[in-house]
Amino acid sequence: MIRRLNHAVLFVSDLDASLAFYRDVLGFELVSRENSFNAAFLRAAESENHHDLGLFGIGTGSAATPGRRPGLYHLAWQVGTIEDLASMRETLVAAAVLTGESSHGATKSLYGKDPDGNEFEIVWVLPRADWGTYETRAVVEPLDLTAETERWSGVDTA
């Protein structure tokens, strides 16, 4: 079911400094800067992904968001079809580890935690030709998995 690692997301103390590092030192390109939730999404220069790295600024010291510290936020594992995503939802619910689900425009996502509390995302990516305005945007919206399954049934994108 899972085909590959799609992206990593980090909590960072200084979003601007981290963005500059990944862009200027490692050559990532900025896909989207989302000031409403203090985040940036970057793509490796030759990648076909929507984004390969997400950065969420949490501040430093007493300004940091409670319960968050710099480091890994989550890894996202990609599935090939929307049916695979729906099947993974059933598996995560049965294991009592599903913690959330969202539509991010170009991707449809489920979230869970492993036995050690490490957060992960299971993601299905829309066909690139259908990204539209989400090519350079990142959103967090409710996921209607039933409607998405009806719309995208049989489409394999991994």
Short mmCIF file of C-alpha atoms in Angstrom, two decimals:
data_model
loop_
_atom_site.label_atom_id
_atom_site.label_comp_id
_atom_site.label_asym_id
_atom_site.label_seq_id
_atom_site.Cartn_x
_atom_site.Cartn_y
_atom_site.Cartn_z
CA MET A 1 0.00 0.00 0.00
CA ILE A 2 2.64 2.56 1.00
CA ARG A 3 4.91 3.24 -1.96
CA ARG A 4 7.46 5.79 -0.78
CA LEU A 5 8.34 8.60 1.58
CA ASN A 6 6.71 11.73 0.15
CA HIS A 7 7.95 14.53 2.44
CA ALA A 8 9.27 15.44 5.87
CA VAL A 9 8.02 18.25 8.11
CA LEU A 10 10.14 19.96 10.76
CA PHE A 11 9.35 22.27 13.66
CA VAL A 12 11.95 25.07 13.54
CA SER A 13 12.71 27.84 16.01
CA ASP A 14 13.28 30.54 13.34
CA LEU A 15 11.30 30.06 10.12
CA ASP A 16 13.19 32.75 8.18
CA ALA A 17 16.61 31.35 9.10
CA SER A 18 15.58 27.78 8.26
CA LEU A 19 13.97 28.84 4.99
CA ALA A 20 17.14 30.70 4.00
CA PHE A 21 19.29 27.67 4.90
CA TYR A 22 17.30 25.12 2.89
CA ARG A 23 16.90 27.52 -0.05
CA ASP A 24 20.37 29.08 -0.17
CA VAL A 25 22.56 26.24 1.07
CA LEU A 26 20.74 23.11 -0.14
CA GLY A 27 19.05 24.58 -3.21
CA PHE A 28 15.38 23.98 -2.32
CA GLU A 29 12.83 26.26 -4.01
CA LEU A 30 10.02 27.93 -2.10
CA VAL A 31 6.62 26.54 -3.11
CA SER A 32 4.51 28.42 -0.61
CA ARG A 33 4.89 30.63 2.46
CA GLU A 34 1.80 30.41 4.64
CA ASN A 35 1.97 33.22 7.18
CA SER A 36 -1.41 32.33 8.69
CA PHE A 37 0.20 29.25 10.29
CA ASN A 38 3.86 30.36 10.18
CA ALA A 39 4.94 27.72 7.68
CA ALA A 40 6.90 27.32 4.46
CA PHE A 41 6.83 24.48 1.95
CA LEU A 42 9.85 23.74 -0.24
CA ARG A 43 10.63 21.52 -3.20
CA ALA A 44 14.00 20.06 -4.15
CA ALA A 45 15.26 21.53 -7.43
CA GLU A 46 14.57 18.46 -9.57
CA SER A 47 11.62 17.02 -7.64
CA GLU A 48 8.17 16.34 -9.06
CA ASN A 49 6.58 16.50 -5.57
CA HIS A 50 4.29 19.29 -4.49
CA HIS A 51 6.76 19.74 -1.62
CA ASP A 52 9.60 17.71 -0.17
CA LEU A 53 10.01 19.67 3.05
CA GLY A 54 7.63 21.56 5.29
CA LEU A 55 8.90 24.00 7.92
CA PHE A 56 6.70 25.17 10.82
CA GLY A 57 8.09 28.06 12.86
CA ILE A 58 7.48 27.65 16.58
CA GLY A 59 9.61 30.43 18.07
CA THR A 60 12.35 30.21 20.65
CA GLY A 61 12.45 30.08 24.43
CA SER A 62 9.30 31.30 26.12
CA ALA A 63 7.84 32.30 22.73
CA ALA A 64 7.82 28.67 21.53
CA THR A 65 4.46 26.96 21.09
CA PRO A 66 3.65 24.76 24.12
CA GLY A 67 4.31 21.06 23.48
CA ARG A 68 6.46 21.70 20.42
CA ARG A 69 10.22 21.78 20.14
CA PRO A 70 12.54 22.05 17.15
CA GLY A 71 12.89 18.71 15.37
CA LEU A 72 10.84 16.22 13.42
CA TYR A 73 7.11 16.98 13.24
CA HIS A 74 6.13 14.12 10.92
CA LEU A 75 7.04 11.97 7.92
CA ALA A 76 4.53 11.53 5.10
CA TRP A 77 4.16 8.13 3.43
CA GLN A 78 2.61 8.16 -0.06
CA VAL A 79 0.03 5.69 -1.36
CA GLY A 80 -0.80 5.18 -5.04
CA THR A 81 -4.59 5.49 -5.17
CA ILE A 82 -7.39 7.16 -3.28
CA GLU A 83 -8.71 3.65 -2.61
CA ASP A 84 -5.40 2.87 -0.88
CA LEU A 85 -5.92 5.95 1.28
CA ALA A 86 -9.45 4.84 2.19
CA SER A 87 -8.15 1.37 3.05
CA MET A 88 -5.41 2.89 5.23
CA ARG A 89 -8.07 4.92 7.03
CA GLU A 90 -9.89 1.69 7.96
CA THR A 91 -6.60 0.18 9.14
CA LEU A 92 -5.70 3.22 11.26
CA VAL A 93 -9.19 3.36 12.80
CA ALA A 94 -9.08 -0.37 13.61
CA ALA A 95 -5.70 0.12 15.30
CA ALA A 96 -7.05 3.19 17.18
CA VAL A 97 -4.19 5.37 15.91
CA LEU A 98 -5.97 7.78 13.52
CA THR A 99 -5.50 11.30 14.88
CA GLY A 100 -6.80 13.43 11.99
CA GLU A 101 -7.52 13.87 8.31
CA SER A 102 -7.26 16.85 5.98
CA SER A 103 -7.38 18.01 2.40
CA HIS A 104 -4.38 20.12 1.50
CA GLY A 105 -5.58 20.87 -2.02
CA ALA A 106 -3.02 18.92 -4.04
CA THR A 107 -2.94 16.14 -1.43
CA LYS A 108 -5.41 14.21 0.70
CA SER A 109 -4.05 13.14 4.08
CA LEU A 110 -4.59 10.97 7.13
CA TYR A 111 -2.59 11.40 10.34
CA GLY A 112 -1.67 8.98 13.09
CA LYS A 113 0.87 8.19 15.80
CA ASP A 114 3.04 5.12 16.22
CA PRO A 115 3.47 3.34 19.58
CA ASP A 116 6.20 5.83 20.60
CA GLY A 117 4.06 8.85 19.73
CA ASN A 118 5.86 9.69 16.48
CA GLU A 119 3.40 11.40 14.19
CA PHE A 120 3.04 10.25 10.59
CA GLU A 121 0.94 11.18 7.58
CA ILE A 122 -0.44 8.88 4.89
CA VAL A 123 -0.87 10.96 1.73
CA TRP A 124 -2.43 10.55 -1.68
CA VAL A 125 -1.36 13.12 -4.29
CA LEU A 126 -3.68 14.40 -7.02
CA PRO A 127 -2.45 14.10 -10.61
CA ARG A 128 -0.10 17.03 -11.25
CA ALA A 129 -2.33 18.40 -14.02
CA ASP A 130 -5.09 18.85 -11.43
CA TRP A 131 -3.13 20.82 -8.83
CA GLY A 132 -4.40 24.14 -10.25
CA THR A 133 -3.93 27.00 -7.80
CA TYR A 134 -2.59 24.52 -5.23
CA GLU A 135 0.66 24.40 -7.23
CA THR A 136 1.79 27.33 -5.07
CA ARG A 137 -0.55 27.09 -2.08
CA ALA A 138 -0.94 24.95 0.99
CA VAL A 139 -4.28 24.75 2.75
CA VAL A 140 -5.79 22.78 5.60
CA GLU A 141 -9.41 21.90 4.88
CA PRO A 142 -11.77 19.11 5.95
CA LEU A 143 -11.36 15.86 4.03
CA ASP A 144 -14.46 14.24 2.53
CA LEU A 145 -12.89 10.89 1.75
CA THR A 146 -16.11 9.43 0.35
CA ALA A 147 -16.46 12.24 -2.21
CA GLU A 148 -12.74 12.15 -3.06
CA THR A 149 -12.91 8.37 -3.58
CA GLU A 150 -15.86 8.76 -5.94
CA ARG A 151 -14.07 11.51 -7.87
CA TRP A 152 -10.61 9.92 -8.14
CA SER A 153 -11.41 6.20 -8.23
CA GLY A 154 -8.86 4.22 -10.23
CA VAL A 155 -6.34 7.06 -10.59
CA ASP A 156 -2.81 5.96 -9.60
CA THR A 157 -0.33 8.77 -8.97
CA ALA A 158 2.59 7.18 -7.11
#
